[in-house]
N, CA and C of each residue as an Amber inpcrd file, in Angstrom:
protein
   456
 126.4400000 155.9010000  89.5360000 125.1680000 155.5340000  90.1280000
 124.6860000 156.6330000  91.0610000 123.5970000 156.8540000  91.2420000
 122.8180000 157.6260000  92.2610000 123.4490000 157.0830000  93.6190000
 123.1270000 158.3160000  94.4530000 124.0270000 158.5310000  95.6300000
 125.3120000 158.8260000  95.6440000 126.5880000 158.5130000  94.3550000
 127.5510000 158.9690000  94.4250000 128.3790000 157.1630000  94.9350000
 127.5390000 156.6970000  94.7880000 127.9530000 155.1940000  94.9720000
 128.2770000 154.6060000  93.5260000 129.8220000 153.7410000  93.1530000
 129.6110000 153.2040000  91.8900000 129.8250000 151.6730000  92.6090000
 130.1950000 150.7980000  91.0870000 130.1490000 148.9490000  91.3810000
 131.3020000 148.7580000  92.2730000 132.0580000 149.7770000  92.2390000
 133.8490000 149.0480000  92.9000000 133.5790000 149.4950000  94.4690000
 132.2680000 150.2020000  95.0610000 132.3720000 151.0480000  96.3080000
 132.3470000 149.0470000  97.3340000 133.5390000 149.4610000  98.0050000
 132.9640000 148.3360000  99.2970000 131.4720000 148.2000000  99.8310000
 131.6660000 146.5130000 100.0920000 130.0210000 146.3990000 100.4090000
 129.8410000 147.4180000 102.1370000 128.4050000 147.5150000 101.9370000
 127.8620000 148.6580000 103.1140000 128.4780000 148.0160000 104.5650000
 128.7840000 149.2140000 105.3920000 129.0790000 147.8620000 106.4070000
 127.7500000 148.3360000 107.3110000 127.8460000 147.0110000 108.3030000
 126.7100000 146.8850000 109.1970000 126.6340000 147.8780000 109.9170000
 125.3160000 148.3580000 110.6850000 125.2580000 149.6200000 111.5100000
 125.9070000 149.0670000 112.3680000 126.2010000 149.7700000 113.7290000
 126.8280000 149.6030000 114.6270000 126.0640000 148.8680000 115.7610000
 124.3590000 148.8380000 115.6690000 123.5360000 147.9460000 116.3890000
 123.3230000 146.3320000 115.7940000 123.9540000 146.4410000 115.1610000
 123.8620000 144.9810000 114.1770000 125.0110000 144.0830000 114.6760000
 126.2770000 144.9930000 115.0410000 127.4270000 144.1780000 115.1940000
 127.0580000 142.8300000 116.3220000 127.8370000 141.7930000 116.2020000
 127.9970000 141.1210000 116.7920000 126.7230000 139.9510000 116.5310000
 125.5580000 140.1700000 115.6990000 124.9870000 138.9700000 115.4970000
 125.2520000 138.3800000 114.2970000 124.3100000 137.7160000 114.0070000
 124.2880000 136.7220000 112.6500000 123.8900000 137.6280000 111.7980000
 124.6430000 137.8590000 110.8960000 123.9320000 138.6460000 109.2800000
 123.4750000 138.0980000 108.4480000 123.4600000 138.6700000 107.3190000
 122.6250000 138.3920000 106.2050000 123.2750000 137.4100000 105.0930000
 124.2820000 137.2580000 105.3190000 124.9710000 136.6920000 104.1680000
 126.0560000 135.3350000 104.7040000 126.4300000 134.3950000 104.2470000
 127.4700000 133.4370000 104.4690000 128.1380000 132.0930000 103.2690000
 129.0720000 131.6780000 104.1080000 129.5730000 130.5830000 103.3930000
 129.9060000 129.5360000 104.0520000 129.9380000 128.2690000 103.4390000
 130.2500000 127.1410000 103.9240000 131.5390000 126.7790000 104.2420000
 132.3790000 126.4050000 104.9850000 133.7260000 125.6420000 105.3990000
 133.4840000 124.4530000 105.1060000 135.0200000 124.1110000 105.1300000
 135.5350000 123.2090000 104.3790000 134.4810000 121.9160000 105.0970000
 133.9490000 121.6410000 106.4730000 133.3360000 120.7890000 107.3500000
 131.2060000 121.2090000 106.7190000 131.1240000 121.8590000 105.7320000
 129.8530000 122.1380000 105.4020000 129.4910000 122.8370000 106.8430000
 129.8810000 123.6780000 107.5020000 129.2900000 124.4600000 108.9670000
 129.3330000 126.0240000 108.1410000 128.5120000 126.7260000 108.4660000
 127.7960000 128.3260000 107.9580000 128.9570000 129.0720000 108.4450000
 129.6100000 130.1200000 108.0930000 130.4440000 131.2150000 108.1800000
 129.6320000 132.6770000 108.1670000 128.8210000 133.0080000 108.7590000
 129.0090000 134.2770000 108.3650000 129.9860000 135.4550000 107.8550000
 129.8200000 135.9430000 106.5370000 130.6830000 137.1790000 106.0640000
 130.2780000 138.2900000 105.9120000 131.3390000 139.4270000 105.4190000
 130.5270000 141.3440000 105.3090000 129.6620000 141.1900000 104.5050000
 129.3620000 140.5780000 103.5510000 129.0410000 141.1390000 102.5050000
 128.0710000 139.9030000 101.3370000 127.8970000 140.9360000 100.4940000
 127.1550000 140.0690000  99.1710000 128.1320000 139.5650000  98.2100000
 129.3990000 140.5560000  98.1520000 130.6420000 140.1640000  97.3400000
 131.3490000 138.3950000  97.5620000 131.4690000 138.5060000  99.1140000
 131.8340000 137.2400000  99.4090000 130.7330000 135.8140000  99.1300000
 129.4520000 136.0920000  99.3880000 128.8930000 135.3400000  98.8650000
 128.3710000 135.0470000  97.7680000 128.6000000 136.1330000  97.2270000
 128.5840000 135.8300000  95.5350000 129.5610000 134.8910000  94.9820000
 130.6630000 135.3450000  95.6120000 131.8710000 134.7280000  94.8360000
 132.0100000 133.2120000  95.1220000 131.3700000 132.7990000  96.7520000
 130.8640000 131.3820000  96.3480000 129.9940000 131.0270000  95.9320000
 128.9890000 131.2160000  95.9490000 127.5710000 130.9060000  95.4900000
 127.9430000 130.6330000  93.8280000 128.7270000 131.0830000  93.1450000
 128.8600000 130.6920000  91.9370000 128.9540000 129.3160000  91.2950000
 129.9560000 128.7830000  92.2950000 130.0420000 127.2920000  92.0840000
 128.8850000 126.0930000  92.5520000 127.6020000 126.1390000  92.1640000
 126.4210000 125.3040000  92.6290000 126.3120000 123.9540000  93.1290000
 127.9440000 123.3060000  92.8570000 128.1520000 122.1160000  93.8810000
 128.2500000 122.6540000  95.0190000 129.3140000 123.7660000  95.3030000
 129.2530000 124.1780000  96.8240000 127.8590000 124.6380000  97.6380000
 127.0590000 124.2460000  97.2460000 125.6220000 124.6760000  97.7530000
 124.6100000 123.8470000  97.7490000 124.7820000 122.6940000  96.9210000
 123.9480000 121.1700000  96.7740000 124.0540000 120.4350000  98.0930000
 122.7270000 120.6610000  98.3080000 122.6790000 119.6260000  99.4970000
 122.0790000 117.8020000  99.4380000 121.3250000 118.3620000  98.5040000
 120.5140000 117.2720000  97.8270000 119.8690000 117.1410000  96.5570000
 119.6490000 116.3830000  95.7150000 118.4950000 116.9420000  94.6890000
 117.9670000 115.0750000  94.5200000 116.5550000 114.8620000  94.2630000
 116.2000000 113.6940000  93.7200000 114.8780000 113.5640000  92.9090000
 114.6940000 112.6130000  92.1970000 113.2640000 113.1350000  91.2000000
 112.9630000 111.7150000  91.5540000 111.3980000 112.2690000  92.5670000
 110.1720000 111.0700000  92.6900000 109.1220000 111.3950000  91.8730000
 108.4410000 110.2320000  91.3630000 107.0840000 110.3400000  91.1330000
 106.6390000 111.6650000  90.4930000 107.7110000 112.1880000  89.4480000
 107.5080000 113.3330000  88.5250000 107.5360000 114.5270000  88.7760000
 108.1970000 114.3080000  89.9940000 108.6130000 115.8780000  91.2640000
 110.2030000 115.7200000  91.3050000 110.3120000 116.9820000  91.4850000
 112.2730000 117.1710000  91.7710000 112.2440000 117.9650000  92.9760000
 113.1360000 117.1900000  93.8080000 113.1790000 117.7990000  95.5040000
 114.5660000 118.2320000  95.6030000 114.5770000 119.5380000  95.7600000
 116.3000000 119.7780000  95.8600000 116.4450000 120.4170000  97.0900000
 117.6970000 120.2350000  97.5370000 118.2290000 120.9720000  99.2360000
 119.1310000 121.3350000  98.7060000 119.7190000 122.8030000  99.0960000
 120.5240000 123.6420000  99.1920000 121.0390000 124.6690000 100.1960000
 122.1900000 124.6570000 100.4020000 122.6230000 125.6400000 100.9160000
 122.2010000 127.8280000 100.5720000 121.4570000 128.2360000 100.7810000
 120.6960000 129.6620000 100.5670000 122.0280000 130.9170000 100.5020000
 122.9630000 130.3520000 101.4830000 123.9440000 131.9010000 101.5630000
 123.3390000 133.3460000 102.3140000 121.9110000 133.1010000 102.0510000
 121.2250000 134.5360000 102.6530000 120.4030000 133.7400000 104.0680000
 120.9970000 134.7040000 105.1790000 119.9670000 134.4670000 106.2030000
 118.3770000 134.7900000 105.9740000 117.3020000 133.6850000 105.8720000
 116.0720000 134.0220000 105.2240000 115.3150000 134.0930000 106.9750000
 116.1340000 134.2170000 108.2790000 115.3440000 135.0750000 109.0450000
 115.6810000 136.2950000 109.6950000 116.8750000 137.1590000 108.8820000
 116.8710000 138.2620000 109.0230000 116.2620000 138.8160000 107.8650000
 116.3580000 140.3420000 108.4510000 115.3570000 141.3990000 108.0050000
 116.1230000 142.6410000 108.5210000 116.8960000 143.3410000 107.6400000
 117.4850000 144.8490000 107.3960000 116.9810000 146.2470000 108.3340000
 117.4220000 146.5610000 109.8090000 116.4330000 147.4630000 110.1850000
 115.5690000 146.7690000 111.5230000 115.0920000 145.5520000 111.4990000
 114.6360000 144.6320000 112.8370000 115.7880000 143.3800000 113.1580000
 116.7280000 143.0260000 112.6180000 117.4800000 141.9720000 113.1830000
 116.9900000 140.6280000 112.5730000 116.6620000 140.0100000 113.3560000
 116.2420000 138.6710000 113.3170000 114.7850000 138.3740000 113.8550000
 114.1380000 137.9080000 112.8770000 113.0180000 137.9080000 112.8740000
 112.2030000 137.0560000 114.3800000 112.9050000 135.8690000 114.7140000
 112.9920000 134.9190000 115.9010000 113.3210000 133.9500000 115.4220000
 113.9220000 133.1620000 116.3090000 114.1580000 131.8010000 115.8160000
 115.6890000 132.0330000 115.1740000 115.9140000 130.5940000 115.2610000
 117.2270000 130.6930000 114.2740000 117.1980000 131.3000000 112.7350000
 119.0710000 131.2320000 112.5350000 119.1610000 131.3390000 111.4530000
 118.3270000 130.5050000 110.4380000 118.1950000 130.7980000 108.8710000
 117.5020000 129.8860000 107.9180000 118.7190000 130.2080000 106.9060000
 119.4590000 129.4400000 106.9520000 120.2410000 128.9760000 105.5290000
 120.4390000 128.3100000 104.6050000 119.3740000 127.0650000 105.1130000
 119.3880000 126.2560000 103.5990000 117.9150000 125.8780000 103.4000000
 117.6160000 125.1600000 102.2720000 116.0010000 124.8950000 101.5070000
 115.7440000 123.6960000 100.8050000 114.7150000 123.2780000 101.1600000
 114.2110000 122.2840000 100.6050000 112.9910000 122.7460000  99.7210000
 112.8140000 122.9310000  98.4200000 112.0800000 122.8990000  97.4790000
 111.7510000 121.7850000  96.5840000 110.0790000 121.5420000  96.3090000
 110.0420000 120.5950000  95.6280000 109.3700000 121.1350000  94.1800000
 109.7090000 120.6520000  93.1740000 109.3120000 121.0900000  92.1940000
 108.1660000 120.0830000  91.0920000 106.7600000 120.5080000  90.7470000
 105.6220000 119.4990000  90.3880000 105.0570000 119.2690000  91.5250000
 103.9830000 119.1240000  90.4600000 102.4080000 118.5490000  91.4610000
 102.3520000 117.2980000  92.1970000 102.2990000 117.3930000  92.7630000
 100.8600000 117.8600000  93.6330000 101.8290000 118.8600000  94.3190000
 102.6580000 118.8200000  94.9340000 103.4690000 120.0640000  96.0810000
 104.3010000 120.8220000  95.6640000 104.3640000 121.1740000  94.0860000
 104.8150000 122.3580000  93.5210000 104.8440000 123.4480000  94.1790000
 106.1200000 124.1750000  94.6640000 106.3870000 125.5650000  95.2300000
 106.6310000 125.0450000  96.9690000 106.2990000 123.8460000  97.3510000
 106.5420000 123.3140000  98.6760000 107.4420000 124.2730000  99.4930000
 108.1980000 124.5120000 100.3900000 109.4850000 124.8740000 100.5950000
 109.8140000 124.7770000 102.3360000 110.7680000 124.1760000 102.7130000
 111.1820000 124.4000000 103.7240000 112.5270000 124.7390000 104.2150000
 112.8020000 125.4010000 105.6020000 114.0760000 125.6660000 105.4600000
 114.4840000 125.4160000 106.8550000 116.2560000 125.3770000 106.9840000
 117.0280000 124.9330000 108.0850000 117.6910000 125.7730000 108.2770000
 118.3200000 125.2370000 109.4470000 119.4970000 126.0240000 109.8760000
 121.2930000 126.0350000 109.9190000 120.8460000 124.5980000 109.4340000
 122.8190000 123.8030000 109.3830000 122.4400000 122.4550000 108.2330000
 123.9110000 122.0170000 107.3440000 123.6320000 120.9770000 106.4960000
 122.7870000 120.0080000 107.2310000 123.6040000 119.5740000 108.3540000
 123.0430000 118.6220000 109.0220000 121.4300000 118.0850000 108.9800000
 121.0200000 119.3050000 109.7030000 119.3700000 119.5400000 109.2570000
 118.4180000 119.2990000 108.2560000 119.2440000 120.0870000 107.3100000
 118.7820000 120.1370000 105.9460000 118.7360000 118.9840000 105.1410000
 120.0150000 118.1600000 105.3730000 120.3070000 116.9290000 104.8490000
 119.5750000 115.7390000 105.4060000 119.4540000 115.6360000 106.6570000
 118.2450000 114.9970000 107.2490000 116.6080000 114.7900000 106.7730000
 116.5690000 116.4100000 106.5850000 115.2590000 116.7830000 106.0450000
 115.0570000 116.2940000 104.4430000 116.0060000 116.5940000 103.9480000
 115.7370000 115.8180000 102.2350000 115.4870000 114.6740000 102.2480000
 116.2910000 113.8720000 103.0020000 115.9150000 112.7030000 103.1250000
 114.5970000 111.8350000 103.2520000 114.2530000 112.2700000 104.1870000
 112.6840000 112.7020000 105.0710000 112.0430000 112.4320000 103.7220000
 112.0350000 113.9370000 103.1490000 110.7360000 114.5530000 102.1680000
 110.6960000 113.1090000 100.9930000 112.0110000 113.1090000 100.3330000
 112.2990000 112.0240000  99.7650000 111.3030000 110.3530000  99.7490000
 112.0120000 110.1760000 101.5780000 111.7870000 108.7850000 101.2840000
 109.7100000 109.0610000 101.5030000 109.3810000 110.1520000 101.7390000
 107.9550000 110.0760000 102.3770000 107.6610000 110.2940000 101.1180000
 107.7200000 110.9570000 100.2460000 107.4670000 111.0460000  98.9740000
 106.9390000 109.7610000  98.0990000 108.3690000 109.1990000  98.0160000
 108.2850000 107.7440000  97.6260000 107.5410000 106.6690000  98.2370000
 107.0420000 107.3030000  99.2380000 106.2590000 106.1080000 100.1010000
 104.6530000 106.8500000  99.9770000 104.3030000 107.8710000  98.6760000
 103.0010000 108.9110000  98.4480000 102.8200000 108.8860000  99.7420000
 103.5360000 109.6740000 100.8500000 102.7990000 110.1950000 101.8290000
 102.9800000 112.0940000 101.7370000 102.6060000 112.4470000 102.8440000
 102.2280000 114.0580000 102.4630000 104.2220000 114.1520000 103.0070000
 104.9830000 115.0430000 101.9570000 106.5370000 115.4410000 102.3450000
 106.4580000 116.2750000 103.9360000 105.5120000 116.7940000 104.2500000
 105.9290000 117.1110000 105.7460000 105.2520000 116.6270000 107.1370000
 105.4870000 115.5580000 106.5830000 104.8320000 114.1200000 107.8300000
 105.8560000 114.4660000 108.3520000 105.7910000 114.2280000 109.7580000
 106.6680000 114.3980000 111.0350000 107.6120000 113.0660000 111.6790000
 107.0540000 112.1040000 110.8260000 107.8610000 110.9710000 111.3930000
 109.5960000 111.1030000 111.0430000 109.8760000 110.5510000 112.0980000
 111.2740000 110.8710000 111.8790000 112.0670000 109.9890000 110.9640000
 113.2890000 110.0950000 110.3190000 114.0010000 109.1740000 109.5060000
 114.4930000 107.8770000 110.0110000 114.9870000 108.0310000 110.8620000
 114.9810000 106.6610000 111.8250000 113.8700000 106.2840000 112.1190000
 112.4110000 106.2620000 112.5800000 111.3670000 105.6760000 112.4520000
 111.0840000 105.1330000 111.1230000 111.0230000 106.1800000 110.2930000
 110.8490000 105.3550000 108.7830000 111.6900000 104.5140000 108.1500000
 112.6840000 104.1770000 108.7680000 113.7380000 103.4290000 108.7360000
 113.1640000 102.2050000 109.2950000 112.8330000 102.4730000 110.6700000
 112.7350000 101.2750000 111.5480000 111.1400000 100.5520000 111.0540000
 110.1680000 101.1940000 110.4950000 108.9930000 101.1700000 109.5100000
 109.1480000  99.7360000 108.2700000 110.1890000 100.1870000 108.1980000
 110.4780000  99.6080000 106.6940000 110.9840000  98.1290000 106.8300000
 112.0960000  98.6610000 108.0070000 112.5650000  97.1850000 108.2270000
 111.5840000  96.2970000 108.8020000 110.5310000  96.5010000 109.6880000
 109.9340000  95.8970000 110.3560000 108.9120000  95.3570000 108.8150000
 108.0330000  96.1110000 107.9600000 107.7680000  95.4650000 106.8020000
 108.1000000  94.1530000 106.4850000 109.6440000  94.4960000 106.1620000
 110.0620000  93.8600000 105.3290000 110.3950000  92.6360000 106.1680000
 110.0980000  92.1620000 107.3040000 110.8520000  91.4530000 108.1160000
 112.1230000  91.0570000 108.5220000 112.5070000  92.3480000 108.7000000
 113.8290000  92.0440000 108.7180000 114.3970000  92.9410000 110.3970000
 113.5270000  93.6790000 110.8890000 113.5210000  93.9530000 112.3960000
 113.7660000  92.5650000 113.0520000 114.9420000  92.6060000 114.3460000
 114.6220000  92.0940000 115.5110000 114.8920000  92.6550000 116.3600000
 113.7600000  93.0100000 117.0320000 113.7360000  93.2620000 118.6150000
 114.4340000  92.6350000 119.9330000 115.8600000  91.5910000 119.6270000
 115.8610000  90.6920000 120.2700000 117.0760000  90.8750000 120.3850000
């Protein structure tokens, strides 16, 4: 390859102003919590297995909403660091109309898994997927409907 670089060369390592933050690349532990690692090698080599990266997937109303774990920090940037804000490691994409190409993203399963939920049940309830009400409100929404809240 050009530069004198071939496939077997170790991945690049970080400049020396980079050390010590969050990079570009990671993996999940055994507790679903983010690892940062060197490299693209390491996250390749999980990223292969696509259960280890399913956070969610469900099909409403002729749309498919999937959450996943990303592996790539989507708020760094090579050269500036971190763009602001936290890390972005996982995604919520919905796929079909009306919100075809949708996308949002987190920072921990936790989040993310929360958030599918969310998009999900708001979905199913034809409201717009990034209504702000929280899951426990729409929880507490539902029950009260259905009469089955007591306040007492």
């Amino acid at each position: 390859l050009a530069g004198g670089h071939t496939m077997d060369d170790d991945e690049p390592k970080l400049p020396d102003s980079l050390h010590g933050l969050i990079g570009m690349y990671a993996v999940l532990d055994e507790n679903k919590k983010v690892v940062p690692v060197g490299g693209a090698k390491q996250w390749g080599a999980f990223s292969q297995d696509a259960a280890n990266r399913e956070v969610g997937f469900a099909e409403v109303g002729g749309m498919r909403v999937s959450t996943v774990f990303l592996g790539i920090n989507h708020s760094f940037v090579p050269g500036n660091h971190l763009l602001g804000g936290p890390p972005l490691w996982f995604e919520t994409m919905i796929f079909g109309d009306p919100y075809d190409g949708l996308r949002q993203r987190y920072s921990t399963w936790e989040e993310a898994d929360l958030n599918h939920k969310v998009i999900v049940l708001n979905l199913s309830k034809k409201r717009d997927p990034r209504c702000k009400k929280g899951f426990a409100e729409l929880l507490t929404e539902e029950a009260q409907k259905q009469g089955e809240y007591d306040d007492g």
